[in-house]
Each structure stands twice: as C-alpha cells, then as structure tokens.
Tab-separated table of C-alpha atoms and ligand atoms in Angstrom:
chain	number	residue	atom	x	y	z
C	30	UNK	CA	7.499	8.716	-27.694
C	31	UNK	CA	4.764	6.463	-26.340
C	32	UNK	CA	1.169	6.656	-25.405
C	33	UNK	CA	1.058	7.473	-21.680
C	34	UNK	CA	-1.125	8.455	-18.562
C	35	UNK	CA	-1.267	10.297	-14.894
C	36	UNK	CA	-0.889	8.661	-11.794
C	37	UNK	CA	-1.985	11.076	-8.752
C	38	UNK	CA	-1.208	10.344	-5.349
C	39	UNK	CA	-3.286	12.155	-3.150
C	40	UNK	CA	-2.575	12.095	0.491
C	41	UNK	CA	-2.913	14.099	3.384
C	42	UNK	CA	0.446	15.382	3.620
C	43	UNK	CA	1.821	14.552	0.009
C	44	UNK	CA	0.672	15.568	-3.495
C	45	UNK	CA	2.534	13.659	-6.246
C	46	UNK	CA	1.844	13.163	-10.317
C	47	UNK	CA	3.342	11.543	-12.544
C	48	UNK	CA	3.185	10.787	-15.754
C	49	UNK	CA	4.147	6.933	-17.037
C	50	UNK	CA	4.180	5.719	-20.290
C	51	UNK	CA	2.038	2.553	-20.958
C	52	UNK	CA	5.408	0.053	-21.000
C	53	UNK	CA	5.620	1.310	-17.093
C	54	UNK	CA	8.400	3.750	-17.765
C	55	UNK	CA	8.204	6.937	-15.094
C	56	UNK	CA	8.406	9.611	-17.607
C	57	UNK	CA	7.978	12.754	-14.980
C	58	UNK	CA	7.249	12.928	-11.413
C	59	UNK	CA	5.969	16.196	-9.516
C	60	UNK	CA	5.862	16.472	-6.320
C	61	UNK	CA	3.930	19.093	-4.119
C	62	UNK	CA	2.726	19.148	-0.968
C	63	UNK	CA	-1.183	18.809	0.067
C	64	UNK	CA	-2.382	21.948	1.412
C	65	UNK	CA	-5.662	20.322	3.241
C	66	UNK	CA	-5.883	23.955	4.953
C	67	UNK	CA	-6.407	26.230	1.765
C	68	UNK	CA	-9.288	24.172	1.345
C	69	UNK	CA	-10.473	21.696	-1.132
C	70	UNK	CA	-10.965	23.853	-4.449
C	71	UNK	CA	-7.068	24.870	-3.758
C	72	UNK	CA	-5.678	21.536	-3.668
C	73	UNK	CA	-7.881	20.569	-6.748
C	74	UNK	CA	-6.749	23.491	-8.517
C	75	UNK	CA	-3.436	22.705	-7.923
C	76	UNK	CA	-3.493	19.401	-9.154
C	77	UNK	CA	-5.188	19.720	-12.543
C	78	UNK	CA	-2.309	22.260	-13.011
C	79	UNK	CA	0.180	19.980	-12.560
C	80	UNK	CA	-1.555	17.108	-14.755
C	81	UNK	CA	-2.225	20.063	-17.444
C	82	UNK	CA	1.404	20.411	-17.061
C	83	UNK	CA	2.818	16.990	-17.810
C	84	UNK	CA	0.305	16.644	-20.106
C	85	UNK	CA	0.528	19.378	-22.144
C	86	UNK	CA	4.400	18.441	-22.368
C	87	UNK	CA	4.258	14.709	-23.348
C	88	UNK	CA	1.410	15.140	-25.390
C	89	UNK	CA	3.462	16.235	-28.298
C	90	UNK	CA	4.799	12.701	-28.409
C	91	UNK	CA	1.972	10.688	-27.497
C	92	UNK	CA	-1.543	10.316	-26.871
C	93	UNK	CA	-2.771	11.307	-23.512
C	94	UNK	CA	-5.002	8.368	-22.058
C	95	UNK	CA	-5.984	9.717	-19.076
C	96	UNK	CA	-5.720	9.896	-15.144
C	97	UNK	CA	-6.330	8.199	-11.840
C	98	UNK	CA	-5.956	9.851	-8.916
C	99	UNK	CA	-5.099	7.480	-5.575
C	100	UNK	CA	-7.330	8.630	-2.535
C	101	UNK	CA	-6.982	7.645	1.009
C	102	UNK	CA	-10.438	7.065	1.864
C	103	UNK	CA	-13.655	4.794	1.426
C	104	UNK	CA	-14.394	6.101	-2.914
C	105	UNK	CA	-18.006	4.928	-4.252
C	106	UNK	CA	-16.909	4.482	-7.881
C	107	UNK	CA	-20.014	4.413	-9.330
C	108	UNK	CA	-20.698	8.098	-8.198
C	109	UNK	CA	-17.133	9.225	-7.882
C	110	UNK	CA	-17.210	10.430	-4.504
C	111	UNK	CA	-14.991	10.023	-1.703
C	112	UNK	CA	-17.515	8.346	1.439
C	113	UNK	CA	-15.133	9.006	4.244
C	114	UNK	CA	-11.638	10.218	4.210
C	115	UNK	CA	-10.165	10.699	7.693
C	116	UNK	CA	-7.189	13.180	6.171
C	117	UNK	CA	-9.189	15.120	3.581
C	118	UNK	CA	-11.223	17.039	5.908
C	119	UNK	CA	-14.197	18.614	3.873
C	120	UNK	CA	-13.978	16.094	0.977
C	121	UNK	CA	-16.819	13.946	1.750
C	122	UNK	CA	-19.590	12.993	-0.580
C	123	UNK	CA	-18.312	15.427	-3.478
C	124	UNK	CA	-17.953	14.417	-6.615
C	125	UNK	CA	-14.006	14.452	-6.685
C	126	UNK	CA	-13.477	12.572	-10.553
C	127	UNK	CA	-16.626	15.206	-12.222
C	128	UNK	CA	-14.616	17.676	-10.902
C	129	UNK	CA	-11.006	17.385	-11.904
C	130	UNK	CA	-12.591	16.114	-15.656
C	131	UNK	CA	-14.406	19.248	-15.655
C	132	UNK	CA	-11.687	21.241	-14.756
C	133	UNK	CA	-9.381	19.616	-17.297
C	134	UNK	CA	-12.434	19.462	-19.936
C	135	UNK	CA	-12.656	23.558	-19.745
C	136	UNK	CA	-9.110	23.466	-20.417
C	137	UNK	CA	-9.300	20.950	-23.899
C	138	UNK	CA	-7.733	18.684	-22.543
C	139	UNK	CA	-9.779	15.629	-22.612
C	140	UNK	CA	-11.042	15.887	-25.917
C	141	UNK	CA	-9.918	12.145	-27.208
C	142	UNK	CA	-10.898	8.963	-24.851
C	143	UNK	CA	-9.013	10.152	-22.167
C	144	UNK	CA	-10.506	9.369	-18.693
C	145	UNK	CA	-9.812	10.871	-15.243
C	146	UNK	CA	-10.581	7.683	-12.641
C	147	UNK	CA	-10.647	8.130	-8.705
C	148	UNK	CA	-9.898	4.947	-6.899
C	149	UNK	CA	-8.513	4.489	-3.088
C	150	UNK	CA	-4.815	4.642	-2.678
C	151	UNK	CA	-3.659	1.081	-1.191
C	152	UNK	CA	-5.949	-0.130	-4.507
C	153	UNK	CA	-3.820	1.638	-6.735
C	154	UNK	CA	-0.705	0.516	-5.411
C	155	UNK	CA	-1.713	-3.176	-4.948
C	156	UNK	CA	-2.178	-2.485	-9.138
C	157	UNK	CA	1.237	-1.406	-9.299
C	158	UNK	CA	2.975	-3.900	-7.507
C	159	UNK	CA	1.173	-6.079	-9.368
C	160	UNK	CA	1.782	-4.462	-12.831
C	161	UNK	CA	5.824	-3.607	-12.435
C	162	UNK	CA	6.862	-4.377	-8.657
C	163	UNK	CA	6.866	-7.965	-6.568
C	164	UNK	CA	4.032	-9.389	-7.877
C	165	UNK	CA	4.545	-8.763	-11.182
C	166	UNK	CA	3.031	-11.635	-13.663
C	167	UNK	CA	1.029	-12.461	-10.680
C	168	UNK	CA	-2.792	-12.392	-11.265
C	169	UNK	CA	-3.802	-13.170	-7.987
C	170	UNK	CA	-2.867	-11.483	-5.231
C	171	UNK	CA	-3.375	-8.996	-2.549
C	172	UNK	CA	-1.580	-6.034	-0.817
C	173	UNK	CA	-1.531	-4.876	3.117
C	174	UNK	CA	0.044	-0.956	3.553
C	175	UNK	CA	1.586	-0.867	6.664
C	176	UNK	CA	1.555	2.796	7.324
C	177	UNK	CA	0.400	5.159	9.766
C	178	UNK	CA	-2.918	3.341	9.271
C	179	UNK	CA	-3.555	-0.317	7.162
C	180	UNK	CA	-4.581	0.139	3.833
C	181	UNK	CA	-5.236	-3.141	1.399
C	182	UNK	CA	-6.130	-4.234	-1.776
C	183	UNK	CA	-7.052	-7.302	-4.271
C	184	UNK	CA	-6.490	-7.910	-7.484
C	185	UNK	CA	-8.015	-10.902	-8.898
C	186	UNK	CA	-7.123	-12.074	-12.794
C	187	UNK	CA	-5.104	-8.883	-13.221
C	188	UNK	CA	-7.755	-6.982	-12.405
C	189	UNK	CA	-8.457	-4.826	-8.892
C	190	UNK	CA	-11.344	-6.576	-7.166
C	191	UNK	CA	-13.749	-3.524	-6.423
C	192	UNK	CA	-16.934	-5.638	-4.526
C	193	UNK	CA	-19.795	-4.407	-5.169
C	194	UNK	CA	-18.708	-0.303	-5.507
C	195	UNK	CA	-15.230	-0.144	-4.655
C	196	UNK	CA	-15.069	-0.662	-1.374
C	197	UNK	CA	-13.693	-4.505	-1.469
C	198	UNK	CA	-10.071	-4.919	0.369
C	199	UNK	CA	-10.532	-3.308	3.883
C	200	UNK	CA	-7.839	-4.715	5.663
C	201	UNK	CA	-7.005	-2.423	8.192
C	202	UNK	CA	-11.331	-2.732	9.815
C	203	UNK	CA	-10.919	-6.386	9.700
C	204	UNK	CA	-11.733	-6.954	13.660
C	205	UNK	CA	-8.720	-9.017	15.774
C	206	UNK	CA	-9.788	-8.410	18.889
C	207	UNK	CA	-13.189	-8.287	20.184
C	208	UNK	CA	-13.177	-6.026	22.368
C	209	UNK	CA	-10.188	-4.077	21.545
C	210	UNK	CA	-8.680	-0.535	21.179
C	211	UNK	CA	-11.720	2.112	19.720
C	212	UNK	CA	-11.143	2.730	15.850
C	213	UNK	CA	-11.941	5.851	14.177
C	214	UNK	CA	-14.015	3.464	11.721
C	215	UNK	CA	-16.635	3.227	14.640
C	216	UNK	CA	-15.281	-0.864	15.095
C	217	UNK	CA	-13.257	-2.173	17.994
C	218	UNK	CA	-10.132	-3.884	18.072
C	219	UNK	CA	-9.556	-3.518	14.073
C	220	UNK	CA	-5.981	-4.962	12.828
C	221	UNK	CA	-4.820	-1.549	11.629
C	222	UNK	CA	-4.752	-0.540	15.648
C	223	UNK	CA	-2.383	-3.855	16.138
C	224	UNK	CA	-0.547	-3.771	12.906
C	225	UNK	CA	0.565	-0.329	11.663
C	226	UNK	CA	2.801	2.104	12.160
C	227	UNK	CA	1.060	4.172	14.870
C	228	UNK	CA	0.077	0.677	16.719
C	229	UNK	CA	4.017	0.331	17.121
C	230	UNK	CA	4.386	4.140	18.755
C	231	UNK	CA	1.186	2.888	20.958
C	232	UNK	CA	3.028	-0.068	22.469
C	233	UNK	CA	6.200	1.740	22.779
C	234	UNK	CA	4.004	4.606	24.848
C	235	UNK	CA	2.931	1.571	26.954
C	236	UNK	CA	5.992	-0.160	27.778
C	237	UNK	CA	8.008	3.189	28.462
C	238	UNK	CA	4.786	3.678	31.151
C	239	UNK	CA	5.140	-0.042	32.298
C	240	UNK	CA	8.588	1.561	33.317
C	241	UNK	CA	10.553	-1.307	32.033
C	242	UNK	CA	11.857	-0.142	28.790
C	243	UNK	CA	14.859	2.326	29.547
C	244	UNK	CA	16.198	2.339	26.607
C	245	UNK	CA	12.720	2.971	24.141
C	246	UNK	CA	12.163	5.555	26.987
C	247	UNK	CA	15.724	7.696	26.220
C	248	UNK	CA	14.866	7.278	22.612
C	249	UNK	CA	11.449	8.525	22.609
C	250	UNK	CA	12.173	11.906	24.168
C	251	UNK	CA	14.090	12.565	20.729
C	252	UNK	CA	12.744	14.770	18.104
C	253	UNK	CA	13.018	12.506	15.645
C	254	UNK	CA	11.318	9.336	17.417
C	255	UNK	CA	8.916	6.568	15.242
C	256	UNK	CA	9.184	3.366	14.333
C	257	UNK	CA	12.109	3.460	12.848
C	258	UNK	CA	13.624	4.231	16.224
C	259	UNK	CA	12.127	1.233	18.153
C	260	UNK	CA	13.209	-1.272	14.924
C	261	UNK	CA	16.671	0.100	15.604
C	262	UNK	CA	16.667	-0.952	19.350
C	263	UNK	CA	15.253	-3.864	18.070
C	264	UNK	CA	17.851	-4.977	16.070
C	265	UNK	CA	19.919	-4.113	18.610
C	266	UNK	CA	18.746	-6.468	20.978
C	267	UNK	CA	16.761	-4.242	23.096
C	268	UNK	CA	14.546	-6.940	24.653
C	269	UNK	CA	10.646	-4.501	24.825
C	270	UNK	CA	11.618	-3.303	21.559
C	271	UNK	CA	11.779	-6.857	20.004
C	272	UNK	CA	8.784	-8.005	22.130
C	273	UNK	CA	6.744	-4.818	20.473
C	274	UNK	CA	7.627	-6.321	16.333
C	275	UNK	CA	6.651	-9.753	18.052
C	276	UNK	CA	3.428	-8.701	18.808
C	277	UNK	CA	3.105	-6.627	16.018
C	278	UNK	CA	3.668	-9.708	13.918
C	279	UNK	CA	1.605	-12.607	15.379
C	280	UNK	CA	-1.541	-9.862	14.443
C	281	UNK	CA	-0.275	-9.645	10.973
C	282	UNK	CA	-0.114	-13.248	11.058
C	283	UNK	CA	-3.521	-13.927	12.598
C	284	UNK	CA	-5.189	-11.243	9.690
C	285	UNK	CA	-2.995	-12.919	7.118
C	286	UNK	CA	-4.140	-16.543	7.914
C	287	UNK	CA	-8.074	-15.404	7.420
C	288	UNK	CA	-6.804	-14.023	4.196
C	289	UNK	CA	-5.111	-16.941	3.150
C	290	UNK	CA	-8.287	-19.172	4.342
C	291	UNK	CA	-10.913	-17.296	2.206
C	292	UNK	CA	-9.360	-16.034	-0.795
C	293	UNK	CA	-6.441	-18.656	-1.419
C	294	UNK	CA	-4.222	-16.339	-3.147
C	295	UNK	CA	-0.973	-16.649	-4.546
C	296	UNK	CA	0.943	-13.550	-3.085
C	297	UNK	CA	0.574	-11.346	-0.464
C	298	UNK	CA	2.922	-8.434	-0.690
C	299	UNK	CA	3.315	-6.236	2.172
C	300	UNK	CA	4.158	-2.605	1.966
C	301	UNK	CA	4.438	0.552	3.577
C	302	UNK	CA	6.651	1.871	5.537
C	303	UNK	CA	6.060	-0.416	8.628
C	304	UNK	CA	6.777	-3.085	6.215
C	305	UNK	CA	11.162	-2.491	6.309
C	306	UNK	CA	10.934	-4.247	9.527
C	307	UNK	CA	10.107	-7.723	7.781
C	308	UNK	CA	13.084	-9.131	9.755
C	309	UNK	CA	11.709	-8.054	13.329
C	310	UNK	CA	7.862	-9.382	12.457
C	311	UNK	CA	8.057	-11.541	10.452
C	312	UNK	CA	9.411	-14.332	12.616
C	313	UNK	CA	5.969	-14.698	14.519
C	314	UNK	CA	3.891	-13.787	11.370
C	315	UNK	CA	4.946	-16.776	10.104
C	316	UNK	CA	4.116	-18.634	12.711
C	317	UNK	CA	0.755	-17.559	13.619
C	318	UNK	CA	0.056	-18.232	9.945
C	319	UNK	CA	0.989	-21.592	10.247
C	320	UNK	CA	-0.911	-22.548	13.104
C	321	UNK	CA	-4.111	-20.850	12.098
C	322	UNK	CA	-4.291	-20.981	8.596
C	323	UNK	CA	-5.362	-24.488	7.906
C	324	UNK	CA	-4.563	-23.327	3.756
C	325	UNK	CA	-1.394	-21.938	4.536
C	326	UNK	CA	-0.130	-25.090	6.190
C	327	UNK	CA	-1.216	-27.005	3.312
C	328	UNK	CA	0.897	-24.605	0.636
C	329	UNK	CA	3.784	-23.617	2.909
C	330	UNK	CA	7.229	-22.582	0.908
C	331	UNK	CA	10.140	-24.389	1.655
C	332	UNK	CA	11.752	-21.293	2.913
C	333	UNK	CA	8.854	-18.594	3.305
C	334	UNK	CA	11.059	-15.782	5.197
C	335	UNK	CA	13.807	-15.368	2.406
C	336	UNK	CA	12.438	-12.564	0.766
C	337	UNK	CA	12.745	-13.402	-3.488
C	338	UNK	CA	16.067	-12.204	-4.818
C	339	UNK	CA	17.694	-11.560	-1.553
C	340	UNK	CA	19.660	-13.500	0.073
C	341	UNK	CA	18.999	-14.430	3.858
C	342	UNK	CA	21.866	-12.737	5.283
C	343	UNK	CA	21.248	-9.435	3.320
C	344	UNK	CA	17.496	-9.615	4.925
C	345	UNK	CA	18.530	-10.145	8.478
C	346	UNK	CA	20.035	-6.509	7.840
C	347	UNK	CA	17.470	-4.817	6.035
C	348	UNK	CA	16.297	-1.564	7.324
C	349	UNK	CA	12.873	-0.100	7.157
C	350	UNK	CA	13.150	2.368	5.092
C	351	UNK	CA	15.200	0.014	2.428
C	352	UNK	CA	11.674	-0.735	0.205
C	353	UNK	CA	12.371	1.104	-2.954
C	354	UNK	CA	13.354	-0.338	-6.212
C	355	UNK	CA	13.066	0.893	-9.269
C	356	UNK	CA	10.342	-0.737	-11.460
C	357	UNK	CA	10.967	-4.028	-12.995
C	358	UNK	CA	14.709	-3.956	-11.394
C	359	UNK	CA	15.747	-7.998	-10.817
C	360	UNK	CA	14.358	-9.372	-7.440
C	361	UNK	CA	11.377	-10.584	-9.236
C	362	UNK	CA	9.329	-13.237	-6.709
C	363	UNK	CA	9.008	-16.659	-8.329
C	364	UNK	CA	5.204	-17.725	-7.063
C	365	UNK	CA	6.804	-20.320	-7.074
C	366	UNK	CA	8.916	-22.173	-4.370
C	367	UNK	CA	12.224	-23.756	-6.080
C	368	UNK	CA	13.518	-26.228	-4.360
C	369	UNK	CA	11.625	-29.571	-4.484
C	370	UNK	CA	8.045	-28.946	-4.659
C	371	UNK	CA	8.158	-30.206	-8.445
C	372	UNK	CA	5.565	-27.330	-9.457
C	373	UNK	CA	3.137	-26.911	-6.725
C	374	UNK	CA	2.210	-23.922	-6.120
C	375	UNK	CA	3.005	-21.636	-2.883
C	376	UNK	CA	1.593	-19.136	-0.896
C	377	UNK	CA	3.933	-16.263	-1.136
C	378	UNK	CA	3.955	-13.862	1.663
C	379	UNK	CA	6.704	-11.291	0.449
C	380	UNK	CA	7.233	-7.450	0.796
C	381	UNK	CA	6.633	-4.543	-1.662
C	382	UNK	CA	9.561	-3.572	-4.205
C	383	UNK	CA	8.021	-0.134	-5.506
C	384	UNK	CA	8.175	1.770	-2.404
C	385	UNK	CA	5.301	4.908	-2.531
C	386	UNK	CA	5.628	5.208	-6.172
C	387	UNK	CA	3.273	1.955	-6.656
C	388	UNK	CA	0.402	3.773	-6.268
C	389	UNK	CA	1.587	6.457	-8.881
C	390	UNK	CA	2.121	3.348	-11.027
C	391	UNK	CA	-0.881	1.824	-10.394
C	392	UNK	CA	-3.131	4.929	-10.478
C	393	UNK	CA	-1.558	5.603	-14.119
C	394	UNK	CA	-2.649	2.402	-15.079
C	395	UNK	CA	-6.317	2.329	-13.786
C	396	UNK	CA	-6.587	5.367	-15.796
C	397	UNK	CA	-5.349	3.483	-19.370
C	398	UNK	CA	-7.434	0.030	-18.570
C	399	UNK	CA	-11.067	2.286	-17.585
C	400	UNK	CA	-10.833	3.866	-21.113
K	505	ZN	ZN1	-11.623	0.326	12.052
C-alpha cells in the first residue's frame, strides 16, 4: 500500500474527505454534509473524525503525510485563518489549520511529518487539474470555477501561485463593468456577477420581466429551475435563452483576454458547474478573446473550440453536468495545437475533466508538497 494524504473539501453545503495515495489514486471518499448551523466547533469536530477515520485505516499500509483542507473564502496562509468566507458564517479570523492539527495532535495522530494545510478551494482544484485532470503535465496554467460564484486559481512551474499570502488568483472581483451590479466583495460590476452560475438565473429573472421570454418564464416556475434549465432551452433554440450564454460568454471572454495579456499562460481550464455549457458560451468567448487580447491573437489554435479528446460533434451535445472523468482517464489536452503550427505553442482555453473531486485531489496534494 502506498504513502498517502487527505484532501478536505469544505463548502457551505458539502463536506467531503478523501484520502489519495501519492500516485493520484482515490483510495476513500466520505462524504457528509456541512452543518454551518451547529456551529463551527461541530463541523470541525466532525471533520477531524472523518480524517481520523481514513487515516487510522490506511495507515496500516502507509505513511500518513498529511492534510489540506479546501476553503471557500479569502485564507491568510501565513496565519492560517480564513479572512472572509461568505458561506462559513462565524469562521472569520480563527485559526482554522492550529485547530484541526491540534485536534488531530491530541489524538496521536500527527506524530511523523505529517502536516494539516488550509488553502482556498478553487486553489486546490486548479492543483488538481493540474496534477491528474486537463492540464495535466502543464506547468503553467490557470483555473476559473464557474459556480454559484467565480472562484480561480494559478499555478505557475507546478506550483500554486499564492502572491504575497495566499490571496493571488481572484478571478471572480476582477471588475468588468464600471459601474456595474453591487458585489458582496464591496466592488462593482465584478466578473463573477456576469459570469457564474447565479449571473445566468439573474438574466433569466430579467428577461422573463422584459416579458419576452415565454418559454424561460414556464420553466422558471418549476421546482427544479437553474441553469441547467435555461442551457436546455438553449440548446433548444429558445432565442433569450441563447442570447443569456451569449452574454454570459463575451464577459468570460473579455476577463479571459486580460488574463491571457498579463500572465501569458499556456492553459486555461474552466470548471464548475456553469462550465457544461461550453457549447452555448463559448462561441462569443472566443471571440471577445480574439478581438481584445492582443496575446491571444498572436497564439490562437487552429481549432480553439474542439475541446482535447472530443470530437466536435460529441461537444455540440455536451450537457452541463457532463464534467466528470475519472483521473488520468484519456482526453488528455495536448498544449499543443496539432495541425500545422510545427511546434509553436498555443493558448489553450479548455474545460475541467475532474469535476468537484479536483479540489479533493488537489487539497491531498498541497498537503504532501508543504511537508
Ligand atoms: Zn466582488
């Protein structure tokens, strides 16, 4: 049995460990649910349990080298606090990492090198995709979650770029429009409130109100109604639907071109939920990239909307919830176009392969490369 870790992935809804082995293998997954409203010290509890668990188990075969735990939220790494976490109510400036690695110190279990590691949850998964998922081999590159909100992260040389103390790969505050819709970060007009999965239900509220979208109007007084539902009228031909993932795209497009500009990576991989609809955004991304990103134009693919190991056809009828793949199953992106470029090198704009277990992935892997 190998050496192995703990990936945590804490959201507000969701509470998920796992333990991976350090080839990338998913030895064990838990999965509980967050229960924000028993209170901090209850959902803490709860989780060193279920890392005491796996570990306790797997630790018979091989050594335990820690755990990272994936937090949505601004983390200062240096102290090991969470700054500001809009779905962790009461979380705030506490010392999150001391805590658990007391906890799990009382119990014995840290008594080799074993560290616990708190890092911010769109980090950790742009370190899985990068270690097992699209942009695997890739040392450059960055990731934009499309979720309910827009998480990102860097990783430059194989490593995640942190800035100064973790806070580096803020995305979703980047500012698109000046004057634009109030964010909860205290900005205006930030791309997550253009670009995300609530920004879709927002224009969807909007055009049913304009009173020229019948059919997004039916379909939101279901139960069941998201984004999901509007990509489906999309696809369907519905002509507001379509115009919402156009929009939605040309302000992925204009946030991706800045991107591209300063940081000239090699891959951007797009994830999250949101991110399934590739085939109703990413017409207009692509073209808003091209016009305003000056780098982009210069290191265009021959074919940048065929997503790697998928045919164009099979694309055209992907659906959004269609993301997962197991780790290091085919489909792996070539950063490289192959037709007649002779070796240059591409920007690669692609989607994420690992679904919500990247961050699992990822967060068991910060843990083995801090120690
Ligand atoms: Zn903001």
């Amino acid at each position: 049995m190998p050496d192995f870790s703990i990936g945590v992935d804490l959201g507000g809804t969701n509470l998920r460990i796992a333990a991976v082995s350090q080839e990338g293998e998913l030895l064990e997954k838990i999965n509980l649910s967050t229960k924000v409203e028993l209170g901090r010290d209850q959902v803490i509890a709860e989780m060193c349990g279920a890392i005491r668990q796996l570990a306790e188990k797997y630790k018979a075969a091989g050594r335990f080298l820690g755990a990272g735990i994936g937090v949505p939220g601004i983390i200062d790494r240096e102290c090991g606090t969470i700054r500001k976490a809009a779905n962790l109510p009461g979380w705030e400036n506490y010392p999150v990492g001391a805590e658990i690695e007391r906890r799990l110190c009382a119990s014995g279990l840290l008594e080799n090198e074993a560290r616990i590691v708190l890092e911010n949850d769109a980090r950790v998964a742009a370190f899985g995709e990068q270690w097992l998922g699209a942009a695997r081999g890739v040392p450059n590159m960055a990731i934009i979650t499309l979720g309910t909100g827009m998480g990102g992260g860097i990783v430059m040389g194989g490593k995640i770029w942190h800035g100064m103390n973790g806070m580096a790969g803020e995305f979703g505050h980047v500012t698109l429009e000046p004057e634009g819709i109030a964010c909860g970060c205290g900005n205006r007009g930030c791309a997550e409130k253009y670009a995300s999965a609530s920004a879709l239900l927002r224009m969807a509220r909007e055009a049913i109100a304009g009173g020229d979208a019948p059919a997004l109007a039916k379909a939101s007084s279901m139960a069941d109604f998201g984004a999901q539902s509007i990509y489906n009228l999309a696809i369907e031909g519905d002509v507001p639907s379509s115009e919402i993932f156009r929009t939605f795209g040309r302000y992925l497009g204009i946030m991706l071109a800045d991107i591209v500009n300063v940081l000239n990576l090699e891959m951007h991989v797009l994830g999250g939920g949101a991110a399934g609809a590739w085939d109703a955004f990413a017409p207009t991304m692509f073209d808003e990239l091209r016009q305003r990103s000056i780098v982009y134009a210069a290191t265009v693919p021959d074919d940048p909307e065929v997503l790697p190991g998928r045919p164009r056809s099979s694309v055209q009828r992907s659906s959004v919830p269609a993301e997962k793949s197991p780790a290091g199953a085919g489909a792996r992106p070539n950063s490289r176009s192959a037709a007649n470029d002779e070796g240059a090198r591409r920007t690669i704009i692609t989607r994420a392969l690992l679904g919500s277990d990247a961050g699992l992935y990822g967060a068991a892997r910060v843990a083995v490369l801090a120690g």
